[in-house]
Coordinates of C-alpha atoms in Angstrom, one line a residue:
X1 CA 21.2 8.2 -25.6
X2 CA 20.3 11.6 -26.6
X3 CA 16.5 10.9 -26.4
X4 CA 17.2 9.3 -23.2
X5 CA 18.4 12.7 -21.3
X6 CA 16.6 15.0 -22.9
X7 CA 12.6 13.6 -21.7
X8 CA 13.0 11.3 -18.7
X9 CA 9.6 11.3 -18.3
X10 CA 8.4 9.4 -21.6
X11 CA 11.7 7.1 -21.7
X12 CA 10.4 6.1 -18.8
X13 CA 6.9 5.5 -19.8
X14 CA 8.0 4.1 -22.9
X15 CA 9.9 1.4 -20.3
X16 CA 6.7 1.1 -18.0
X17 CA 4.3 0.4 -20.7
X18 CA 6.7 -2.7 -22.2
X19 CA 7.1 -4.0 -18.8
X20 CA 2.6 -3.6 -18.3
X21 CA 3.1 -6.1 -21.8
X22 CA 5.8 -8.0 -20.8
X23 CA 4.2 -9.2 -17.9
X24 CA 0.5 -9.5 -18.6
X25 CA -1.3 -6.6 -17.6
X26 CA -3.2 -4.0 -19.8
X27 CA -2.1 -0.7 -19.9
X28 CA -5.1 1.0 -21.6
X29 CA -8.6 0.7 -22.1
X30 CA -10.8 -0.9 -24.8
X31 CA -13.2 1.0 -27.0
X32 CA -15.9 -0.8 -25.2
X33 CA -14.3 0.7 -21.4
X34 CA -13.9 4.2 -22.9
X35 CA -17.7 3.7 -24.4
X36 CA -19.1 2.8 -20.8
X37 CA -17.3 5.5 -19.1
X38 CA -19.3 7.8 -21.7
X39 CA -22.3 7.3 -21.2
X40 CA -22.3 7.9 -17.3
X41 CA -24.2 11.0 -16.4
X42 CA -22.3 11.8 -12.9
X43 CA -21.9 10.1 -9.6
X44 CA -24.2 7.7 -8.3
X45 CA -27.1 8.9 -6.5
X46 CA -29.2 6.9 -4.5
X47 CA -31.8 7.8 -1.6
X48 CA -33.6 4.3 -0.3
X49 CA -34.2 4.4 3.0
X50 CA -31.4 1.9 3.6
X51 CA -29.1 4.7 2.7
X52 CA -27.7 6.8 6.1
X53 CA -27.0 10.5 5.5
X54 CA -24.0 10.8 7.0
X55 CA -22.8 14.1 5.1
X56 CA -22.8 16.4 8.3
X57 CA -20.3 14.3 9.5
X58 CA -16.2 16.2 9.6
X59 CA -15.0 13.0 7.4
X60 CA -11.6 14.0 5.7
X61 CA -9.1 12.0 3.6
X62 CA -5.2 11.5 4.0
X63 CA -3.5 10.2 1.4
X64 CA -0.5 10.9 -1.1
X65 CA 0.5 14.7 -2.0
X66 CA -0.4 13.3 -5.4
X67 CA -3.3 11.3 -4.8
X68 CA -6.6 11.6 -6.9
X69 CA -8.3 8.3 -6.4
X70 CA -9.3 8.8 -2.9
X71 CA -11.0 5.6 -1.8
X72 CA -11.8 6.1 1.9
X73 CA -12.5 8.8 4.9
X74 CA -12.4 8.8 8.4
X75 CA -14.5 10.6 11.2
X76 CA -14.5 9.8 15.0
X77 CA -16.4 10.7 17.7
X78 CA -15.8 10.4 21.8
X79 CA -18.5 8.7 23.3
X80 CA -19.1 8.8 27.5
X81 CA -16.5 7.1 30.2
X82 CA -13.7 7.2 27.6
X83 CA -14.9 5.3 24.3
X84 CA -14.7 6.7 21.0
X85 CA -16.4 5.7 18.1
X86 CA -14.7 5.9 14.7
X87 CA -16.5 5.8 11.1
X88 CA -14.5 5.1 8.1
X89 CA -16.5 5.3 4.3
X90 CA -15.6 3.5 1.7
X91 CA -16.1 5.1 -1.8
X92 CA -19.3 2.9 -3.6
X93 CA -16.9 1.9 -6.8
X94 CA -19.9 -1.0 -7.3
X95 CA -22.6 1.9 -7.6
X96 CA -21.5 2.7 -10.8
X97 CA -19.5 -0.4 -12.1
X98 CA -21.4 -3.5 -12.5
X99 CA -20.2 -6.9 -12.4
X100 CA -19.5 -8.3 -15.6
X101 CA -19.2 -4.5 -17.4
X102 CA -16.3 -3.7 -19.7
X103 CA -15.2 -1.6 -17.3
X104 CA -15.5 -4.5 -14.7
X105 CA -13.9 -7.0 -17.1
X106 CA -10.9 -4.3 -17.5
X107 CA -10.5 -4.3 -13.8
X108 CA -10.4 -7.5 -13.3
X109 CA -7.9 -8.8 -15.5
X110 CA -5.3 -6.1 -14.0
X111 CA -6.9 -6.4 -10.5
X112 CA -4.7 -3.5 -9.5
X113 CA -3.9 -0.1 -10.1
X114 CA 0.1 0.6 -11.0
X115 CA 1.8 3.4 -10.0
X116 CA 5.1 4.5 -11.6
X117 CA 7.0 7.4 -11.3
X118 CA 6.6 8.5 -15.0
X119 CA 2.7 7.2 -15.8
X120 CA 0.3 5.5 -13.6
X121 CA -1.8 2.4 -15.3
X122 CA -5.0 2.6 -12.8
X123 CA -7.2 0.0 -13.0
X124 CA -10.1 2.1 -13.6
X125 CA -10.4 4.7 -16.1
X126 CA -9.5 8.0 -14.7
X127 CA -13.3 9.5 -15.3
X128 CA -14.1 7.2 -12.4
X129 CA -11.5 6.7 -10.0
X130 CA -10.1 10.3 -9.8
X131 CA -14.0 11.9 -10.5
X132 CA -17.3 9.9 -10.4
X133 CA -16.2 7.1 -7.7
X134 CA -13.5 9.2 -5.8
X135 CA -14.4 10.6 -2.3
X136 CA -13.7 14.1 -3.6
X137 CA -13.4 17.1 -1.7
X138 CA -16.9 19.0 -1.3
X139 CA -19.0 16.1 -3.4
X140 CA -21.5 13.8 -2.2
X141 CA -20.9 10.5 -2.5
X142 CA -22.4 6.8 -2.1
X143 CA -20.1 4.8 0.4
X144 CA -19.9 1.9 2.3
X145 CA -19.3 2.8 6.2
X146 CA -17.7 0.8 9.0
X147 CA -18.5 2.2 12.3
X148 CA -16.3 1.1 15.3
X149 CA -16.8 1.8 19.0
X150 CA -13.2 1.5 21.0
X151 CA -12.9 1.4 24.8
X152 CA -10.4 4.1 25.8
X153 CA -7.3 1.8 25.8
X154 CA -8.3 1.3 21.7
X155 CA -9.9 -2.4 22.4
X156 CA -12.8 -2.8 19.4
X157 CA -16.2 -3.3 21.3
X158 CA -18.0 -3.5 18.3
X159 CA -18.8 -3.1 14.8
X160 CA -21.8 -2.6 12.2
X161 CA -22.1 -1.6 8.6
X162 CA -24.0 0.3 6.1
X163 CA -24.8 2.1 3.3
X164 CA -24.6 5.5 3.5
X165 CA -24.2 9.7 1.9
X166 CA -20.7 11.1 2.8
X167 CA -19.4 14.2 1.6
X168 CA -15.3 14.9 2.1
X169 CA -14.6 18.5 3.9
X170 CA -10.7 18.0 3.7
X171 CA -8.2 16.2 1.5
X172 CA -5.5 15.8 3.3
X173 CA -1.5 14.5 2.9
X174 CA 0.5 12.4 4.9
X175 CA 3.0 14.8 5.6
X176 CA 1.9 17.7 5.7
X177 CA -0.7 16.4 8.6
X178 CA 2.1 14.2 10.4
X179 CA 4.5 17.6 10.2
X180 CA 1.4 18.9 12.1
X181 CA 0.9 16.2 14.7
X182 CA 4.3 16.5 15.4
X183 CA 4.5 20.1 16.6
X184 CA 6.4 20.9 13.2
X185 CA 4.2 22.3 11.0
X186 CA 1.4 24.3 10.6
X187 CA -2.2 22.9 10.5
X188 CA -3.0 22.3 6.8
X189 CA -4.9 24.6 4.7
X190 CA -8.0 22.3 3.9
X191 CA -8.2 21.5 7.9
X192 CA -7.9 24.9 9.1
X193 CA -11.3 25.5 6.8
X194 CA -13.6 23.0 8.9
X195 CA -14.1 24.1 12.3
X196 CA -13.3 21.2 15.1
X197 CA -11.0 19.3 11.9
X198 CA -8.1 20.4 14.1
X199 CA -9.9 18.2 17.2
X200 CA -10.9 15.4 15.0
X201 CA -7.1 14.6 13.4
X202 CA -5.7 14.2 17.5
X203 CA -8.2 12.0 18.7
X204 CA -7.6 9.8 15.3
X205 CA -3.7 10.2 15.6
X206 CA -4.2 9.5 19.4
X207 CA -6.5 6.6 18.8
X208 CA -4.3 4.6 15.8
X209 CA -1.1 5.2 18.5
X210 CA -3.1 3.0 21.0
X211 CA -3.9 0.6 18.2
X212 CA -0.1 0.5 16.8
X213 CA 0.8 -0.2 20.8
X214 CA -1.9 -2.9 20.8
X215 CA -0.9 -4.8 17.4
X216 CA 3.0 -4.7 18.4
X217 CA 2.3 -6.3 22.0
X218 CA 0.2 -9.2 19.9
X219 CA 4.0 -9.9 17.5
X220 CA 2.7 -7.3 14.5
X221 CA 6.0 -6.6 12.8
X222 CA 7.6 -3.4 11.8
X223 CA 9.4 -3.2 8.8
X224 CA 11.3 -0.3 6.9
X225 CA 12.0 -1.8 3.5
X226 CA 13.6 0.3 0.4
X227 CA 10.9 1.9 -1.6
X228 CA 12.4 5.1 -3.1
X229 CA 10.9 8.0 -5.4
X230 CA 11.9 9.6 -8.3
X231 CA 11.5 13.4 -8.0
X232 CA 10.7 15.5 -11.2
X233 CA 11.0 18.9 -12.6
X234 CA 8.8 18.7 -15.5
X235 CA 9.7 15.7 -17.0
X236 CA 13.5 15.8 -15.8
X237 CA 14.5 13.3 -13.2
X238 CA 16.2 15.2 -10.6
X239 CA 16.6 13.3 -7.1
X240 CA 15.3 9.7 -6.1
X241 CA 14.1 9.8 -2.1
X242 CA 13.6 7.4 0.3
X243 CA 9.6 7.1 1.6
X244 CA 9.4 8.1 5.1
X245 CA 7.0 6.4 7.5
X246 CA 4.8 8.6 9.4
X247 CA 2.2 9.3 12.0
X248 CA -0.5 10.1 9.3
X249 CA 0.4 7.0 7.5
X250 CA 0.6 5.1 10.7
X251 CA -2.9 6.7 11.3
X252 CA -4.7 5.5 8.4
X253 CA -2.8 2.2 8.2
X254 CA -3.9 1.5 11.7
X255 CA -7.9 2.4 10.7
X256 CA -7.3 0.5 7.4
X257 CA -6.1 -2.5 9.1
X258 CA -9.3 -2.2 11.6
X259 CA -11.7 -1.9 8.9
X260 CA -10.5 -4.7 7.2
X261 CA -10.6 -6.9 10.2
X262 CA -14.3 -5.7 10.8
X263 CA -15.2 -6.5 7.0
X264 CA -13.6 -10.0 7.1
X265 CA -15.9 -10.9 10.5
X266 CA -19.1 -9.8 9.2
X267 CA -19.1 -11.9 6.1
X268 CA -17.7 -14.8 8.1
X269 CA -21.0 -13.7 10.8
X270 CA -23.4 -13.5 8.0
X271 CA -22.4 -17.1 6.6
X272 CA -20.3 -15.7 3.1
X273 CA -17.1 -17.0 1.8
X274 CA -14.9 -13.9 1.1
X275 CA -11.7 -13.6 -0.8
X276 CA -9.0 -13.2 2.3
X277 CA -5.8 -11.4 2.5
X278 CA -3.3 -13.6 4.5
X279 CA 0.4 -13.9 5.2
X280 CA 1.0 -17.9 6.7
X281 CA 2.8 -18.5 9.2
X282 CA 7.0 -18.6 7.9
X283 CA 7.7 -22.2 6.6
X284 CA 11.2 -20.7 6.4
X285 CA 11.4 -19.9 10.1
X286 CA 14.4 -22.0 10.4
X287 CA 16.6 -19.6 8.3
X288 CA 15.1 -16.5 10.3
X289 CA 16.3 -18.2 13.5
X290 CA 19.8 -18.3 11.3
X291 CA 19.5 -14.6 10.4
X292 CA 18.8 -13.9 14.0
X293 CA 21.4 -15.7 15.6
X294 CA 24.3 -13.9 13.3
X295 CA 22.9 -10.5 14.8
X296 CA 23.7 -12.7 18.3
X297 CA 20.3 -13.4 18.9
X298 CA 18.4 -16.7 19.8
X299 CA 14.7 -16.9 18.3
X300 CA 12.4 -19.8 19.7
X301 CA 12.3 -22.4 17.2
X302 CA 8.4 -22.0 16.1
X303 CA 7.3 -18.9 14.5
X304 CA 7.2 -16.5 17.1
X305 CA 5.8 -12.9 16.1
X306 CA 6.4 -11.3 19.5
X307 CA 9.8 -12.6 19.3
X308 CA 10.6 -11.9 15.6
X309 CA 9.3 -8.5 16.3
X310 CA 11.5 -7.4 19.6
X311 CA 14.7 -8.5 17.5
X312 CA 13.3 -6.1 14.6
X313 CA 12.2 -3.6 16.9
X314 CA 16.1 -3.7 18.8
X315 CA 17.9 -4.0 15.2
X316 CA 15.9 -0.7 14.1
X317 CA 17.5 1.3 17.1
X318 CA 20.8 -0.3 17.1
X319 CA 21.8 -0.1 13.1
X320 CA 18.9 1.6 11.5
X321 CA 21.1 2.4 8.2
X322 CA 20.9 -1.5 7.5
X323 CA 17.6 -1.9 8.8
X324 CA 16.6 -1.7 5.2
X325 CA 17.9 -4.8 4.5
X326 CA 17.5 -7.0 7.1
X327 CA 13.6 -5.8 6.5
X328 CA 14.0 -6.9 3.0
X329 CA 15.8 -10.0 4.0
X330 CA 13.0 -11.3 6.7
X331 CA 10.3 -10.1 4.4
X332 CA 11.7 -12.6 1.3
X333 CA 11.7 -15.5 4.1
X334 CA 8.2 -14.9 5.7
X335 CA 6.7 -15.4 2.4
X336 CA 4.6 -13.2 0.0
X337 CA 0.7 -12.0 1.0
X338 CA -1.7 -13.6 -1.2
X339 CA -5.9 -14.3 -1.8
X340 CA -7.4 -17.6 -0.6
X341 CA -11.0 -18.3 -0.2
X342 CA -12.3 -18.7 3.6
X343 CA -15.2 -20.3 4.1
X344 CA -17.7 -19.3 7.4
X345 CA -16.4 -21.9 10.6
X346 CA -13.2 -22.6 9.2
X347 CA -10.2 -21.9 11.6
X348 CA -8.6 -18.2 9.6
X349 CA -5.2 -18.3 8.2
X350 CA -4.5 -14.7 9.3
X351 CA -1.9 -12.4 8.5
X352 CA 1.3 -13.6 10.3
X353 CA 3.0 -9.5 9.8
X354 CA 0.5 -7.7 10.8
X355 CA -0.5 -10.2 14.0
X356 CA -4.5 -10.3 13.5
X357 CA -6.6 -13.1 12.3
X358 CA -9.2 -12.1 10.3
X359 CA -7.9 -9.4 7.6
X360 CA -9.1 -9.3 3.9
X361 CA -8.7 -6.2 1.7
X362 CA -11.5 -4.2 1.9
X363 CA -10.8 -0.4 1.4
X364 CA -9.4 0.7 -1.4
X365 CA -12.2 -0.2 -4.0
X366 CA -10.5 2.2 -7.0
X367 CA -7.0 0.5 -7.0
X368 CA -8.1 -3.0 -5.7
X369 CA -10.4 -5.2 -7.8
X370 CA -10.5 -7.8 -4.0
X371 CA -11.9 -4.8 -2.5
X372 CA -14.7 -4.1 -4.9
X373 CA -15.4 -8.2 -4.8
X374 CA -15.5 -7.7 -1.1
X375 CA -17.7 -4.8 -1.5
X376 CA -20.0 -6.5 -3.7
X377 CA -20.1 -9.2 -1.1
X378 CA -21.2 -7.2 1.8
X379 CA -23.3 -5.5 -0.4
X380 CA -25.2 -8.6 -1.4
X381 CA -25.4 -9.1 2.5
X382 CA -26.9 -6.2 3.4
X383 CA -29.6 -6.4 0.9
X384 CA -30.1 -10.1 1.2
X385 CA -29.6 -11.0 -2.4
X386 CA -27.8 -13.2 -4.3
X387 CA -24.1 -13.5 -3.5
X388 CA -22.6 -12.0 -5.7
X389 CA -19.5 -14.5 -6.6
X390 CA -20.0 -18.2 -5.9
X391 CA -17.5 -20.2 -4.3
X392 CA -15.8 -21.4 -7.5
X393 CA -15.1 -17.8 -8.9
X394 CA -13.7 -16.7 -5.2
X395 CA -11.0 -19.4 -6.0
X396 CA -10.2 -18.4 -9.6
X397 CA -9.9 -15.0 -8.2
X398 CA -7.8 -15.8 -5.6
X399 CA -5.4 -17.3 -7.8
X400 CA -5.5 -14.6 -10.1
X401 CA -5.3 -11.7 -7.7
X402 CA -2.4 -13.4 -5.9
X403 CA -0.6 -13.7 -9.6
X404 CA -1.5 -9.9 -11.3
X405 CA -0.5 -8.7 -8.0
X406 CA 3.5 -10.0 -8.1
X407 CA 3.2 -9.0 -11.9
X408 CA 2.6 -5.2 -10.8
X409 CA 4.9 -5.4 -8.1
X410 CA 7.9 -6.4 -10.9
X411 CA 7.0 -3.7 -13.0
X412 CA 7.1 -1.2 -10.7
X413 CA 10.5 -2.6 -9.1
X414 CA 11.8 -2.7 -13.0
X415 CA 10.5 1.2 -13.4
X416 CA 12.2 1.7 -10.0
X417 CA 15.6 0.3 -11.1
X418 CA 15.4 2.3 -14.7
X419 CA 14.9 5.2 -12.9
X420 CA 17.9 5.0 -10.9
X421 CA 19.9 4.3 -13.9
X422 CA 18.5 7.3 -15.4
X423 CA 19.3 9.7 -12.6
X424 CA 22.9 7.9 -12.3
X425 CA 24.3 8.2 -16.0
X426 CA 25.3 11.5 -15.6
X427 CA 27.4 10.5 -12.8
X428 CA 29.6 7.8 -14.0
X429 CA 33.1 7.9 -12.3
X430 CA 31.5 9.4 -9.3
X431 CA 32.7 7.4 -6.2
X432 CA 29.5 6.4 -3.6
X433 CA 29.4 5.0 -0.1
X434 CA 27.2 1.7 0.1
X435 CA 26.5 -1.1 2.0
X436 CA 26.8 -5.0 0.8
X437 CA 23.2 -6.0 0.2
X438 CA 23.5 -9.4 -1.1
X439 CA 26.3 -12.0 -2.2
X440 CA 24.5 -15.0 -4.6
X441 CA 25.6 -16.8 -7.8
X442 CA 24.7 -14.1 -9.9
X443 CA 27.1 -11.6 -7.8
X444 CA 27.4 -9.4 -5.3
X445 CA 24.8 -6.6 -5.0
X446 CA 25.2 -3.3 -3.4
X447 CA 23.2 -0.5 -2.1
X448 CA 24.3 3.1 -2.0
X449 CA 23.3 5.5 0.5
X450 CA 22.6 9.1 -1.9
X451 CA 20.7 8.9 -4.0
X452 CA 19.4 5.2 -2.4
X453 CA 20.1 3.1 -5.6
X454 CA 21.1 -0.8 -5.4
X455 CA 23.1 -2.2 -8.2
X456 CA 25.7 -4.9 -8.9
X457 CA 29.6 -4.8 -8.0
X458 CA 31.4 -6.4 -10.7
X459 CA 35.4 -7.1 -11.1
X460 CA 37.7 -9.1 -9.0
X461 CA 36.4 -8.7 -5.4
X462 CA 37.7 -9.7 -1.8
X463 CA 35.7 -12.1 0.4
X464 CA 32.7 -9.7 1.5
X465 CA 30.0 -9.9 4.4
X466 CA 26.1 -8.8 3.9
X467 CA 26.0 -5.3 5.6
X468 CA 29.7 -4.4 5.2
X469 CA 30.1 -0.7 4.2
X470 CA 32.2 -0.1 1.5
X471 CA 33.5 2.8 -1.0
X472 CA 32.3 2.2 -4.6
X473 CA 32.7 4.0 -8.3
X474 CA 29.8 3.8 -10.5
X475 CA 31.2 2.3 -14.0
X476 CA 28.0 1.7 -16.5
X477 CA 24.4 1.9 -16.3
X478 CA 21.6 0.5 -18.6
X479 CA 18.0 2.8 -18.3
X480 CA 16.2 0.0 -20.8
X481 CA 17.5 -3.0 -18.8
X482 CA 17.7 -1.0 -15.0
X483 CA 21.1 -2.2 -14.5
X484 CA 23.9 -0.1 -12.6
X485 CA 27.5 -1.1 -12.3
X486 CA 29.7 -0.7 -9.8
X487 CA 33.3 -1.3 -8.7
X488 CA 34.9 -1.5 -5.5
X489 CA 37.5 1.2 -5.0
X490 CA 40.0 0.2 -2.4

């Protein structure tokens, strides 16, 4: 236990590369990867006359505080009577890795980048991703752009896109800028650089608002499920914190979500199968009618977004300390997101959460191996080659995608829970208010409120209700095995 408090950080990363193992995934790079990386001379450089310089252009980035893999960048420009036209560039991973490459092959069998709080596993070697293929600050670089003209109420007119020379003039974080937009901090450093930068982050925060107002009237659910984050000082744990939505990340979710719809329509336009992102409609709508009506609520009895989403939306304002949970519960019925193959004149799937038919994943090409087959895709379009994956390898991908994707999403949920059982084992006998989050055949499972941290009840216990707020002791914890124990103190 000793080694366990005194370097959190490489416990941790001890536990985070098993679970990579455990569950499939590769957590470094072959010879051959590291070989290929080598013997790249910089970032890709291309000048046909295909290729739009759009480098004048105020594009900045807004991601993570601790972000280095920045895949895309946003401009916008108003337009006469109202309309606005918005460019977002998306960083030209394919430029440099080729299908079929080591590096390729690497990427593919992970298909994802995997962020835990001790050690991130990205899917591309860092060289790349965080260098050659990043959209960094003050660097040219090859991207693929989306432009979109909106009307002034945010309705998409149209859409084209192209090949073209970016260069980013701020990298930006999500909230420092939303501190900003909301009148409660100062302009950011990078921004206050760029003349107009200022101008250009309100008409994107005031454009994404009329898209956010747009998606919710269509059923386009908002959820607030747990994600905390474990908080360092050097490689000490010291805190775990709940991730706050915000108006930057609202921002660039809402352009994200646009870009991807416009990227889905232009394959389907130009006759090409693509590899889309879709949530179905709930087969479990039955037992979200059941969740609703114990909040005293009455839900039609088809899936109904718009309906679904006012009960959310009332929930949130009425008991937003359990909105958590009820999030996570409605999120486990609906059904997971995965990759199917859609073929040109079929009738879409769509994304039942996000209320839009055509969405695929399209823009983040350094953490996402869909989103450098898409790119390929379009890429193959817009140069009138070959297509670049044939119908049957869309479908083996999709089934893969869909699988590596859950297998990244456990081990960061089993990082998550070691984490918390790191940051708690100094504080056993410590008494905690929490809130029943589940009562199954393997117990009764409860979340406490500081530091947010879920874990088991154990002993004899009273009947108990989901959602009933309770006093608890912390008893045992288990950092290899992410188990916490509680008991109820009466």
């Amino acid at each position: 236990m000793r080694h366990i408090l005194s370097n959190h950080r490489a416990n941790l990363s001890t536990i985070a590369t098993w679970a990579m193992f455990s569950r499939g995934l590769e957590p470094e790079f072959s010879h051959a990867v590291q070989r290929q990386v080598a013997s790249l001379k910089g970032p890709a450089i291309e000048s046909d006359d295909s290729i739009t310089d759009l480098t004048a252009l105020l594009w900045c980035s807004i991601d993570n505080d601790d972000s280095r893999d920045l895949d895309q960048l946003s401009a916008i420009e108003p337009l006469h009577q109202g309309k606005i036209k918005v460019y977002v560039a998306i960083a030209d991973v394919d430029a440099l890795v080729k299908k079929g490459t080591p590096v390729d092959e690497h990427a593919r069998q992970n298909t994802t980048s995997v962020y835990t709080s001790a050690l991130i596993f990205p899917m591309l070697p860092e060289r790349l991703c965080t260098d050659l293929t990043s959209l960094n600050q003050d660097e040219d670089r090859m991207a693929l752009v989306v432009e979109m003209a909106f009307s002034e109420d945010g309705v998409l007119l149209d859409s084209s896109i192209y090949r073209a020379r970016v260069r980013n003039k701020a990298q930006l974080a999500y909230d420092a800028v939303s501190a900003w937009i909301e009148g409660e901090g100062d302009l950011p450093e990078p921004a206050r650089r760029v003349k107009g930068m200022h101008v250009q982050l309100r008409l994107q925060d005031e454009l994404a608002q009329k898209l956010r107002v747009l998606r919710r009237a269509e059923g386009s659910l908002e959820f607030e499920t747990f994600q905390p984050k474990a908080q360092f000082d050097g490689d000490r744990i010291t805190d775990i914190q709940q991730q706050p939505q915000n108006r930057a990340r609202q921002l660039i979710e809402e352009f994200m979500i646009a870009t991807n719809g416009c990227t889905a329509r232009f394959l389907a336009a130009h006759g090409c199968a693509s590899l889309r992102r879709v949530v179905r409609s709930p087969e479990r709508w039955s037992r979200i009618v059941e969740v609703a009506h114990e909040y005293g609520v009455t839900l039609p009895n088809e899936p109904d977004g718009k309906a679904l989403e006012a009960f959310l939306a009332n929930q949130h304002k009425r008991d937003p300390l359990r909105f958590p949970d009820l999030s996570l519960v409605i999120v486990k019925l609906m059904g997971s997101g995965e990759y199917v193959v859609e073929r040109p004149g079929h009738d879409p799937i769509g994304h039942f959460g996000l209320a839009v038919h055509d969405y695929m994943h399209s823009t983040a090409p350094n953490r996402r191996f869909p989103d450098l087959v898409t790119q390929r895709l379009i890429k193959s379009v817009l140069s009138s080659s070959k297509k670049a994956y044939s119908h049957n390898e869309l479908a083996n991908l999709a089934v893969h995608c869909t699988a590596q994707e859950d297998a990244a999403q456990k081990v960061e949920r089993q990082v998550r829970k070691s984490e918390a059982a790191l940051l708690l084992h100094s504080r056993i006998g410590q008494r905690f208010s929490g809130l029943v989050t589940g009562i199954g055949d393997h117990g009764v499972w409860v979340r406490i409120i500081e530091p947010p941290a879920e874990g088991r009840l154990t002993g004899a216990l009273p009947e108990l209700r989901v959602g009933q707020a309770l006093t608890v002791k912390l008893v045992s914890t288990s950092v290899e095995r992410g188990f916490i124990d509680f008991v109820l103190v009466h």
